[in-house]
Tab-separated table of C-alpha atoms in Angstrom:
chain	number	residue	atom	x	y	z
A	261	UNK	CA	0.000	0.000	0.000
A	262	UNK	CA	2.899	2.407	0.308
A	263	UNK	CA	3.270	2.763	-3.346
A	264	UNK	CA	-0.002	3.288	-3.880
A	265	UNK	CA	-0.574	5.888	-0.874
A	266	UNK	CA	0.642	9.172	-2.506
A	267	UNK	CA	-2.307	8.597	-5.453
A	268	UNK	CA	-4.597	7.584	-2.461
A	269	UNK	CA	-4.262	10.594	-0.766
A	270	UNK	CA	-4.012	12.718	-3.795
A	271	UNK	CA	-7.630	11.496	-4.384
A	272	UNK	CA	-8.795	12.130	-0.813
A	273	UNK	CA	-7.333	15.644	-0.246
A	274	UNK	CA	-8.935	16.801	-4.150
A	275	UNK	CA	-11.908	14.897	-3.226
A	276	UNK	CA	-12.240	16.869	0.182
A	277	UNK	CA	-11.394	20.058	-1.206
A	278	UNK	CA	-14.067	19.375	-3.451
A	279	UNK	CA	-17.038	18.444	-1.127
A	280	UNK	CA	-15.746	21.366	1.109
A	281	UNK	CA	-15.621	23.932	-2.203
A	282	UNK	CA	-19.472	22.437	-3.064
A	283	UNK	CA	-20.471	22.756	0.741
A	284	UNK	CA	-19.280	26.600	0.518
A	285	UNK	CA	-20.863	27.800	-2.822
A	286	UNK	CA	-24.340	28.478	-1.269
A	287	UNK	CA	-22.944	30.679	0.761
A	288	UNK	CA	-20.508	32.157	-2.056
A	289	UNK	CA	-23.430	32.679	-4.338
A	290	UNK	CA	-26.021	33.776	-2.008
A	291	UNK	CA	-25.937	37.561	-2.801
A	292	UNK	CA	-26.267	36.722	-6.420
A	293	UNK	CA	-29.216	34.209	-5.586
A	294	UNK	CA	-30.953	36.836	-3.592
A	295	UNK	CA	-30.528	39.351	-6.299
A	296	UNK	CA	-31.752	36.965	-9.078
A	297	UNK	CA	-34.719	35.436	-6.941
A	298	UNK	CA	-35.370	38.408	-4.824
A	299	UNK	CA	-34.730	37.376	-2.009
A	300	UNK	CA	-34.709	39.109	1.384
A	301	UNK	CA	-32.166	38.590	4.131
A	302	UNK	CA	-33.942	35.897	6.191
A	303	UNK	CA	-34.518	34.220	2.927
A	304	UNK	CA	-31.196	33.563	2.748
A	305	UNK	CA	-30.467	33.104	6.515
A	306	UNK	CA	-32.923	29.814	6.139
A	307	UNK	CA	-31.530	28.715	3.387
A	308	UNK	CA	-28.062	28.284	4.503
A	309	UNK	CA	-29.059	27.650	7.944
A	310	UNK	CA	-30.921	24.524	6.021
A	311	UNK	CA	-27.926	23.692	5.222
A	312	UNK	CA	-26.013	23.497	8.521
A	313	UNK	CA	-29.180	21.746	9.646
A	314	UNK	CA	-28.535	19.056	6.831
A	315	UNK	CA	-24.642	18.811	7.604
A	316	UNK	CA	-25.078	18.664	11.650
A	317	UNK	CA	-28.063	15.806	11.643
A	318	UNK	CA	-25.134	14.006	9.625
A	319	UNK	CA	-22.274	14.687	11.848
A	320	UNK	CA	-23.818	12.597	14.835
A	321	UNK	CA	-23.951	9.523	12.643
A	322	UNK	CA	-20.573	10.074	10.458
A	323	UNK	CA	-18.553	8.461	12.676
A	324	UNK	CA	-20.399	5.390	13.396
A	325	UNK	CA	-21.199	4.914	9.538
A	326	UNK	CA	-17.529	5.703	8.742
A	327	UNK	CA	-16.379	2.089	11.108
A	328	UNK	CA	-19.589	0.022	9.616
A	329	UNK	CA	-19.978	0.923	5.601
A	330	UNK	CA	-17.190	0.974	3.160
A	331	UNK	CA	-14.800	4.178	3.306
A	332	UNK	CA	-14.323	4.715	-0.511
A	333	UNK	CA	-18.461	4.298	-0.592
A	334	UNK	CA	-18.688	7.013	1.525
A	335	UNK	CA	-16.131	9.651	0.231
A	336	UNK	CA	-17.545	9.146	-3.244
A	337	UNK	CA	-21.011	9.126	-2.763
A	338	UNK	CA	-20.549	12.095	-0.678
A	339	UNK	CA	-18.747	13.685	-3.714
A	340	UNK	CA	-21.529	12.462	-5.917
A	341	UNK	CA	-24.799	13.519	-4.224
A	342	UNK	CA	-23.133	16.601	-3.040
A	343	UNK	CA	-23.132	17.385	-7.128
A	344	UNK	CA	-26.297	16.383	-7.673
A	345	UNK	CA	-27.837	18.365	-4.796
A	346	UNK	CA	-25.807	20.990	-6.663
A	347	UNK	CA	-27.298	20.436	-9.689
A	348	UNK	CA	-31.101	20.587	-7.838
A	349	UNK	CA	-30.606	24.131	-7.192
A	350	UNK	CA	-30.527	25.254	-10.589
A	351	UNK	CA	-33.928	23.969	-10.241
A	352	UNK	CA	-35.268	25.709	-7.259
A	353	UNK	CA	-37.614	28.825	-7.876
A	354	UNK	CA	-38.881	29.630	-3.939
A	355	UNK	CA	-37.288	29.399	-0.512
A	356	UNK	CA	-38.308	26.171	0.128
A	357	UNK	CA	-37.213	24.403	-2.661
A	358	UNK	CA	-33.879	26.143	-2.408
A	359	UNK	CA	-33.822	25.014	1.521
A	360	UNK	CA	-34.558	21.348	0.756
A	361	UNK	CA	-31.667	21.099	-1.655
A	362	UNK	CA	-29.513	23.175	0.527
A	363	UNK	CA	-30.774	20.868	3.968
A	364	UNK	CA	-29.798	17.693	1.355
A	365	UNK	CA	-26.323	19.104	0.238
A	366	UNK	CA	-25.429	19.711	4.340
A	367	UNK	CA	-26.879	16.375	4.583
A	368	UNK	CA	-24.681	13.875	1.920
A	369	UNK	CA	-21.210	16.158	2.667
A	370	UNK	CA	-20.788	15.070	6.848
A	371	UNK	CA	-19.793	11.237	6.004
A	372	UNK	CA	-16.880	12.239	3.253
A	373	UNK	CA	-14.603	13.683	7.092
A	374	UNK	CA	-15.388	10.558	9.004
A	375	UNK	CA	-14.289	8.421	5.659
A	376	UNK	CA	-10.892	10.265	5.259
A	377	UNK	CA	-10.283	10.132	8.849
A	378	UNK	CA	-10.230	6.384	9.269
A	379	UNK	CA	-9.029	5.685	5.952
A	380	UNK	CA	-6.122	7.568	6.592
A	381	UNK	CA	-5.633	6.434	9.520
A	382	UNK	CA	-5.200	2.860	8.379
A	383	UNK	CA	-2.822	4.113	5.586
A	384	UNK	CA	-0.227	6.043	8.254
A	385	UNK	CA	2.188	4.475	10.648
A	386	UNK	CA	0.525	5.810	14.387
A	387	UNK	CA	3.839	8.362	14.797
A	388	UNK	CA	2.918	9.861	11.123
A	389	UNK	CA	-1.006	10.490	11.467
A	390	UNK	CA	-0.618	14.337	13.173
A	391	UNK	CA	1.034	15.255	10.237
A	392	UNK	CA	-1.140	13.922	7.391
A	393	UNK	CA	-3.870	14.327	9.043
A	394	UNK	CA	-2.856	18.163	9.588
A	395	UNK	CA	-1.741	18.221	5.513
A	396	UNK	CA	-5.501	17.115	4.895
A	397	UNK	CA	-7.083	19.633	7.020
A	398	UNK	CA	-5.016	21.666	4.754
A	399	UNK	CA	-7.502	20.796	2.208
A	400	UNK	CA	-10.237	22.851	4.433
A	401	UNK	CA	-8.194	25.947	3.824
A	402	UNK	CA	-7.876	25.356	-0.045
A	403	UNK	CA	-11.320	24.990	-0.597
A	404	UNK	CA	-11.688	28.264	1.226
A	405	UNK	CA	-9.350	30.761	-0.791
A	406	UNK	CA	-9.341	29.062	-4.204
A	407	UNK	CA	-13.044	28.552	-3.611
A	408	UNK	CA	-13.520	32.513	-3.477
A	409	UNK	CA	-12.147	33.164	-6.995
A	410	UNK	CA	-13.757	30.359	-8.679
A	411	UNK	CA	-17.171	31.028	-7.329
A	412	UNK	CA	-16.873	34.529	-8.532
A	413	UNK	CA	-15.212	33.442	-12.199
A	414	UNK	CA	-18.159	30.544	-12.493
A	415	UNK	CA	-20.693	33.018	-11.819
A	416	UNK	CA	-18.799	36.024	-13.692
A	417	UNK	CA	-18.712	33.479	-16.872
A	418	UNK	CA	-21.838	31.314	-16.726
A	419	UNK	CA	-24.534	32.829	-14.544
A	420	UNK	CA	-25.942	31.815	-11.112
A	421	UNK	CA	-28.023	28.529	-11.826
A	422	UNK	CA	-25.640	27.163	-14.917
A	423	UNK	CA	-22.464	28.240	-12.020
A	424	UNK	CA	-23.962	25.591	-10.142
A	425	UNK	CA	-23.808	23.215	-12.477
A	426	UNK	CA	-20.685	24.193	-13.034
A	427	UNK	CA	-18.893	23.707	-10.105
């Protein structure tokens, strides 16, 4: 497995960057939404709160799922519902429809964390596992300040709803 584990966590730190880069777009685009759906304040303020909602039910039973189901089932599916949830907002025309895909997008993110954890885990010696797992959390802080610049140039370039899609 040690030839393999640069590639392996290659995958998981893009992968993570990516669910945490899809978890922070609603928020990212949430001025623009407002604007284009005409929105007030507390629109918005339940629609991201939906999402925390989604992601905290979640976090109670990552951990748990994370030592019973397959790891690589869980990062990936979390990476693939997390698009389409994504892709359901370009769909959404009132509050509520935008809160239920928001709630869902919290909601298939949490497991991805509790999947890298233990994976990694099992890939790192016990004396190396502070310091990958600290060059992971790295992948947090990526998603943040990269995720800033390509919100803005996806939704410069392609519009709100098709930015969605395109992210």
């Amino acid at each position: 497995m040690e030839q393999k584990f640069p590639l392996v966590f290659a995958v998981m730190f893009l992968g993570y960057t990516s669910i945490v880069y899809n978890r922070q777009s609603i928020p990212y685009a949430a001025p623009i939404i407002a604007e284009g759906e005409n929105l007030q304040n507390s629109d918005l303020g339940v629609i991201i709160s939906s999402q925390h909602l989604g992601y905290m039910i979640v976090k109670t039973m990552a951990g748990p799922m994370a030592d019973v189901v397959s790891l690589s089932l869980l990062l990936w599916s979390s990476l693939f519902l997390t698009g389409l949830t994504l892709a359901s907002f370009t769909a959404a025309s009132s509050v509520l429809m935008f809160s239920v895909a928001s709630f869902l997008c919290g909601f298939v993110q949490r497991p991805s964390w509790g999947a890298c954890a233990v994976l990694l885990k099992q890939l790192v010696e016990p004396q190396q596992f502070a310091t990958w797992w600290g060059i992971l959390s790295v992948s947090t802080n990526v998603a943040g300040t990269v995720g800033l610049f390509l919100s803005a140039f996806c939704v410069e370039s392609y519009g709100c709803r098709s930015a969605f899609l395109a992210v």
